[in-house]
C-alpha atoms as a printed R data frame, in Angstrom:
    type eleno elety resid chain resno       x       y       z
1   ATOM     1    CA   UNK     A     1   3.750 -20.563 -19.948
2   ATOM     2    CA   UNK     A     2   5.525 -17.189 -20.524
3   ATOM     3    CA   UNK     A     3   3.320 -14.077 -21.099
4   ATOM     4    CA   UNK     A     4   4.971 -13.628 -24.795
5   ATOM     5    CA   UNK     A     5   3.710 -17.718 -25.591
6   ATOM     6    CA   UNK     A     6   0.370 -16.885 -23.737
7   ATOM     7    CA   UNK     A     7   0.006 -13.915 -26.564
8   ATOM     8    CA   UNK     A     8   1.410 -15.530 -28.995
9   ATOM     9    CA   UNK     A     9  -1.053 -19.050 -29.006
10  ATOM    10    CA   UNK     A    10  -3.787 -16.138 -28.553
11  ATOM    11    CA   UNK     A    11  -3.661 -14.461 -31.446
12  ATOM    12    CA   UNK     A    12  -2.319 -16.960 -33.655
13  ATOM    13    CA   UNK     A    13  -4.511 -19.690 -32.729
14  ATOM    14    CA   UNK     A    14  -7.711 -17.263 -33.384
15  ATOM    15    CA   UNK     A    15  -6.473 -15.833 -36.661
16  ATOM    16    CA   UNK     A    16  -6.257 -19.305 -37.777
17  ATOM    17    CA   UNK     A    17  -9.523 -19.970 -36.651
18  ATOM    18    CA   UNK     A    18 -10.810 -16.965 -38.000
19  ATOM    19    CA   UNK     A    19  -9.706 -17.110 -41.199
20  ATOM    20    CA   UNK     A    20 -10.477 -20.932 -41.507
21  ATOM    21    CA   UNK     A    21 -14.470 -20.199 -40.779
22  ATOM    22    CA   UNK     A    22 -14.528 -17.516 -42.424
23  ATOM    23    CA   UNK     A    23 -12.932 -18.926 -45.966
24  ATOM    24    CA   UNK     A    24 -15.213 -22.052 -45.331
25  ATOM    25    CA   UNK     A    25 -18.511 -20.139 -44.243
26  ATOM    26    CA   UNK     A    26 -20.241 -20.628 -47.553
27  ATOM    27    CA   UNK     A    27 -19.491 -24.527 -47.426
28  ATOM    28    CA   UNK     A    28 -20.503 -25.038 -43.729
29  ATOM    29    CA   UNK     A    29 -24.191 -23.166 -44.502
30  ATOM    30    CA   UNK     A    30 -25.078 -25.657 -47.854
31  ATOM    31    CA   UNK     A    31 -24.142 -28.117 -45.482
32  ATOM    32    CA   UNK     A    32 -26.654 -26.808 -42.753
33  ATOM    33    CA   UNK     A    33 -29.320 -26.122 -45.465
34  ATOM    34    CA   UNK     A    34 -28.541 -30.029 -46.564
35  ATOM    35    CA   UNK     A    35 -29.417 -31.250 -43.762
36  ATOM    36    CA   UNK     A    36 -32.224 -29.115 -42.762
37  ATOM    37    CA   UNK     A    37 -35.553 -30.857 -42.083
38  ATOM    38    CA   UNK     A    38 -37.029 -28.383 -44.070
39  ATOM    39    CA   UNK     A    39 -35.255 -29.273 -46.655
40  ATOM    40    CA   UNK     A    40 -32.249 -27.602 -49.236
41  ATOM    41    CA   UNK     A    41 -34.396 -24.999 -50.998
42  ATOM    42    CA   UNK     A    42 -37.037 -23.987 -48.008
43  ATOM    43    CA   UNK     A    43 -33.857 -23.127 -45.928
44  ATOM    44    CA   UNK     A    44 -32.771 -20.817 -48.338
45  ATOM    45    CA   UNK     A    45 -31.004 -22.641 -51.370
46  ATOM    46    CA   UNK     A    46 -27.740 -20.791 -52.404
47  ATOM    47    CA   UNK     A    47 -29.260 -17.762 -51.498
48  ATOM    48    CA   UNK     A    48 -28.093 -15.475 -48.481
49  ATOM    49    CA   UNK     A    49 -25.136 -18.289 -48.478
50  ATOM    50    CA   UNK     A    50 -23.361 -15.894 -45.853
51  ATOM    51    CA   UNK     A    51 -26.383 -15.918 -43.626
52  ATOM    52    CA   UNK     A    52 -25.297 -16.309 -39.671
53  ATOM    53    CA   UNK     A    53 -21.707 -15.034 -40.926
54  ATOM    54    CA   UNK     A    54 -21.857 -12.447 -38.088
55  ATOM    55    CA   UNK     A    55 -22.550 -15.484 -35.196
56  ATOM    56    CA   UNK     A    56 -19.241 -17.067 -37.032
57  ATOM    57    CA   UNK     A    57 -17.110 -14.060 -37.157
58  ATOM    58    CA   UNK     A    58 -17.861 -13.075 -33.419
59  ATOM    59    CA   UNK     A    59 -17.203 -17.112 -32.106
60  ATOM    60    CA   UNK     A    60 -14.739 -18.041 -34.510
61  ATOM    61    CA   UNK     A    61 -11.644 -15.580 -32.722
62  ATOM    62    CA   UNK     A    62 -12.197 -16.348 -29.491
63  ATOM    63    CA   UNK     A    63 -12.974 -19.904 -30.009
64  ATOM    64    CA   UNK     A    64  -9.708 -20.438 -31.462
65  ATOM    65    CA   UNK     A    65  -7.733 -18.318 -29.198
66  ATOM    66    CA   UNK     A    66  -9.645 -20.490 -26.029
67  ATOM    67    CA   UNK     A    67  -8.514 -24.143 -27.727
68  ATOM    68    CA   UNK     A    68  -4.719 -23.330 -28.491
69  ATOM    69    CA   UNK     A    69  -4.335 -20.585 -25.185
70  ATOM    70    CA   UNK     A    70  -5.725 -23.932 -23.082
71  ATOM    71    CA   UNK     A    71  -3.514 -26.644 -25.645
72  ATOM    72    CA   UNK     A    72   0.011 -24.738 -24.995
73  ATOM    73    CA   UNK     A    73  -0.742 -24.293 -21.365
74  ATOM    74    CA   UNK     A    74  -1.612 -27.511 -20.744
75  ATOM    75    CA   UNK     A    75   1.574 -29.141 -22.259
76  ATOM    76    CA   UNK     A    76   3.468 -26.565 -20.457
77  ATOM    77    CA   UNK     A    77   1.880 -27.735 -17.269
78  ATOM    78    CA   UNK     A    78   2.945 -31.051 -18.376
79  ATOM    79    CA   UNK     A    79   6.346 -29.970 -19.457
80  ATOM    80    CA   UNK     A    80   6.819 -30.655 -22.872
81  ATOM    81    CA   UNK     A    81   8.621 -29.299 -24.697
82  ATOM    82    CA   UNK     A    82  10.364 -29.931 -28.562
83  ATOM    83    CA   UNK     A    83  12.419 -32.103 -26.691
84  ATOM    84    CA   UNK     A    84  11.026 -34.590 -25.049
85  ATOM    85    CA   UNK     A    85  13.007 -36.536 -21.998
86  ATOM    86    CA   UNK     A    86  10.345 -39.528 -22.493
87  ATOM    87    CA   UNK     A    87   9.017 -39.393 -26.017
88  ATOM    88    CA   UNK     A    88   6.199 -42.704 -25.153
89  ATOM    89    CA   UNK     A    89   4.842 -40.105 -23.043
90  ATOM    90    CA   UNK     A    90   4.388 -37.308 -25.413
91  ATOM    91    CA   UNK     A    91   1.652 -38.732 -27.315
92  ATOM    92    CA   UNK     A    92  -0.884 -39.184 -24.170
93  ATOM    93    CA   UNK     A    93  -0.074 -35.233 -23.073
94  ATOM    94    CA   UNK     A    94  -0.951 -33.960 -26.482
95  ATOM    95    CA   UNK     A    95  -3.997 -35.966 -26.260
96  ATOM    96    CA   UNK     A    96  -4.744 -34.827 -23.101
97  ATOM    97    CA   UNK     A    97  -4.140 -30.777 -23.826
98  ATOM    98    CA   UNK     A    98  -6.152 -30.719 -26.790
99  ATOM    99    CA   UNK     A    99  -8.852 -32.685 -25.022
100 ATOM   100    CA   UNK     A   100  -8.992 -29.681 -22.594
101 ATOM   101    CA   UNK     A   101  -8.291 -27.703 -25.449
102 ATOM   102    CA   UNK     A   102 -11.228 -29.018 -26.689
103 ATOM   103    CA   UNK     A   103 -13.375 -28.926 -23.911
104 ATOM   104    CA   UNK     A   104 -12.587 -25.193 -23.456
105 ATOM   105    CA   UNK     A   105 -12.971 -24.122 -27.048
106 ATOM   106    CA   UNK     A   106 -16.330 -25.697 -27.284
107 ATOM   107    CA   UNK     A   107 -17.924 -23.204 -24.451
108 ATOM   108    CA   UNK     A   108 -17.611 -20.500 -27.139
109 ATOM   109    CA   UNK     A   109 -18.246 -22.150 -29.871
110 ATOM   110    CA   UNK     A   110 -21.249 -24.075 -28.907
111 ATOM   111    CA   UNK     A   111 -23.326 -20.921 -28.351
112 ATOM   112    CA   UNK     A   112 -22.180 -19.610 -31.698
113 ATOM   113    CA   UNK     A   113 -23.064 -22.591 -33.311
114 ATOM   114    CA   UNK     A   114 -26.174 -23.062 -32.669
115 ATOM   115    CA   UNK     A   115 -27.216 -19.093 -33.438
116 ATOM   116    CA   UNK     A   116 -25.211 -19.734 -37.018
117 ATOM   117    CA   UNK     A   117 -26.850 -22.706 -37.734
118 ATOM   118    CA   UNK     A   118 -30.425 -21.553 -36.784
119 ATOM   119    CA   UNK     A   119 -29.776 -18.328 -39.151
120 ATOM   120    CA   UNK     A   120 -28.381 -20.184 -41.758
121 ATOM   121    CA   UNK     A   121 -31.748 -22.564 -41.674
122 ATOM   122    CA   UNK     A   122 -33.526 -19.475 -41.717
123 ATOM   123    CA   UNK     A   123 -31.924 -16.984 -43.694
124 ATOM   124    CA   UNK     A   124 -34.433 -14.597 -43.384
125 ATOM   125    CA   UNK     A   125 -33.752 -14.369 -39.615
126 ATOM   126    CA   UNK     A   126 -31.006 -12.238 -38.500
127 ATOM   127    CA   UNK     A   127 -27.954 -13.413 -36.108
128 ATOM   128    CA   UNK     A   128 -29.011 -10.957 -33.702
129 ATOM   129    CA   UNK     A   129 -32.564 -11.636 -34.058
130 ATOM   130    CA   UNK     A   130 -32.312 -15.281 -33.654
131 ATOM   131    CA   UNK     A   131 -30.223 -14.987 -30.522
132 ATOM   132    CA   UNK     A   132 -32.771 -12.940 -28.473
133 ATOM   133    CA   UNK     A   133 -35.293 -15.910 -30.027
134 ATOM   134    CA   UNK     A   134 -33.551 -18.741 -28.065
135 ATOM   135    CA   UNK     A   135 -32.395 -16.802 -25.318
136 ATOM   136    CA   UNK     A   136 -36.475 -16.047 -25.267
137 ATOM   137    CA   UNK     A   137 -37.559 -19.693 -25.770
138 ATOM   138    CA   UNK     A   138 -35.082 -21.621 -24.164
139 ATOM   139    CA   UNK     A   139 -32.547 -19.249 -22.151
140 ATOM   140    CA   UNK     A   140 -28.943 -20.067 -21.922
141 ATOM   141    CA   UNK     A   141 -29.239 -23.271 -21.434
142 ATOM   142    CA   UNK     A   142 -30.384 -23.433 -25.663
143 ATOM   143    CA   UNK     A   143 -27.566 -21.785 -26.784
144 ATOM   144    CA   UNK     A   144 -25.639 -25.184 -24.988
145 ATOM   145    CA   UNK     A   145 -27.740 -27.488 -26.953
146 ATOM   146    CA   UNK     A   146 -25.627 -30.265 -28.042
147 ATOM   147    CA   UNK     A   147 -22.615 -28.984 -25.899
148 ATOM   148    CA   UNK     A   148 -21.807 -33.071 -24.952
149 ATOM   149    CA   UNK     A   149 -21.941 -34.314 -28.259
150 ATOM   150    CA   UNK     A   150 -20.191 -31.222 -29.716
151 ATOM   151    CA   UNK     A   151 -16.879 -32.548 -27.383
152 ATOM   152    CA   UNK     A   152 -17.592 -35.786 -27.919
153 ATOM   153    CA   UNK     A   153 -17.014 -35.271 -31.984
154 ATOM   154    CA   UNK     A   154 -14.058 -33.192 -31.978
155 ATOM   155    CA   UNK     A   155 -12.420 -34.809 -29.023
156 ATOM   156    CA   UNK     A   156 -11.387 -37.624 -31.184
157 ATOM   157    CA   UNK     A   157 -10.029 -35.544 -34.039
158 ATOM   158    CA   UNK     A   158  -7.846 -33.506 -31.492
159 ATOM   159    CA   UNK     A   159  -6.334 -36.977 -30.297
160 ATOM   160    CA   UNK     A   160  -4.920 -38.304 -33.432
161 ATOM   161    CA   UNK     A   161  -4.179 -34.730 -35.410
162 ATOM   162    CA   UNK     A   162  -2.221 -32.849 -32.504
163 ATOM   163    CA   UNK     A   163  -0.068 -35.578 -31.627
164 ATOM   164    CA   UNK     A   164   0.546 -36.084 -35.019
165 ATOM   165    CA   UNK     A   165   1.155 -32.254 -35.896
166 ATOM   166    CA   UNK     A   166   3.729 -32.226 -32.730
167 ATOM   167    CA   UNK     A   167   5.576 -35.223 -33.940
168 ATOM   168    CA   UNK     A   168   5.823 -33.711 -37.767
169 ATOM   169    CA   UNK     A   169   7.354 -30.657 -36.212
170 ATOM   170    CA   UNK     A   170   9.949 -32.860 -33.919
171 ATOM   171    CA   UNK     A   171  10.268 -34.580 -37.154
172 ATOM   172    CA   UNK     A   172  10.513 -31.364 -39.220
173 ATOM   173    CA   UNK     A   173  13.638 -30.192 -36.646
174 ATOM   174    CA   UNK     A   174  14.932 -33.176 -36.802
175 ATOM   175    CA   UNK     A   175  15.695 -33.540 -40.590
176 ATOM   176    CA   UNK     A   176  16.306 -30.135 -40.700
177 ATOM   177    CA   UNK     A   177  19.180 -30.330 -38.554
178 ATOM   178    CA   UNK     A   178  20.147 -33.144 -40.244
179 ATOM   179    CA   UNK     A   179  20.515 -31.776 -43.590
180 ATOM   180    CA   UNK     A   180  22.324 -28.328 -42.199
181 ATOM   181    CA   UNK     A   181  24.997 -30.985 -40.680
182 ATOM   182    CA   UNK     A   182  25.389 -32.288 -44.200
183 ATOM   183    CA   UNK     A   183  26.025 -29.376 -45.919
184 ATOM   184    CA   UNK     A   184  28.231 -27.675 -43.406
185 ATOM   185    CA   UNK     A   185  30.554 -30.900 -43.705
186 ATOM   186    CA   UNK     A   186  29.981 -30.837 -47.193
187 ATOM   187    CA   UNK     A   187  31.101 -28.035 -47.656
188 ATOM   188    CA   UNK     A   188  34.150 -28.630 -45.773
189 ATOM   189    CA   UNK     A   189  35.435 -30.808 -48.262
């Protein structure tokens, strides 16, 4: 992997992520509040909706920026590229870079997690605040909890969507091509 594709997956991949948590935030804390044991309305209702934003905003970057930095380096390790010399192989080496991906990605945003979920519960906690709490009550180890089945869920969604996404962009080139053929005999004519 070249140094400009290194930067590139870097800070596109965590702008996307960025902006995706960020535009979603509100969304992702009714759903923590929803499934609170304390229930919808102790946990804060609709109110302080962007509580834990901060944990978000800090992971969100760098999470992003881990998964497609590891994804692109991977394949090129691999060596794909657009065009592939054995496209039945393709498949398995997207599968297997945004595993890793995945696997990376989820060091940062495990730790994140779990400080944005426990504020959102507890809105009237800070981000800050409650990251000194479980650093105090359970050290680092806390801010892994639920690291395993963390992977385990978005493992499976990284094997079907980014072999898919690579295949709609062969496909995308593909027809593209195919249509700028047509109309440059077309327009022979």
């Amino acid at each position: 992997m070249e140094k400009r594709e290194f930067v590139a997956s870097l800070v596109a991949g965590g702008c996307a992520g960025m902006c995706a948590d960020l535009t979603l935030f509100p969304l992702d804390t009714i759903k923590t509040r929803l499934q609170s044991q304390q229930g919808f309305h102790k946990a804060g209702g609709f109110r302080g909706i962007y509580a834990g934003v901060p944990s978000a905003a800090v992971g969100s970057f760098p999470n992003a920026a881990a998964f497609f930095v590891t994804y692109e380096y991977t394949k090129s390790l691999l060596g794909i590229s657009a065009a592939f010399a054995a496209p039945h192989a393709a498949p398995v080496s997207h599968m297997l870079a945004a595993s890793l991906g995945e696997i990376v990605a989820c060091l940062i945003r495990v730790p994140t997690e779990v400080v944005k979920q426990r504020t959102q519960a507890s809105p009237s906690s800070t981000t800050y605040n409650m990251l000194l709490a479980t650093l105090k009550e359970e050290g680092v180890r806390g801010l892994y909890r639920g690291y395993g089945s963390t992977v385990l869920r978005e493992i499976p969604f990284s094997l079907v969507q980014f072999p898919l996404w690579e295949y709609l962009k062969v496909l995308k080139s593909s027809l593209s091509k195919l249509v700028k053929k047509k109309k440059i005999t077309k327009n022979n004519f």
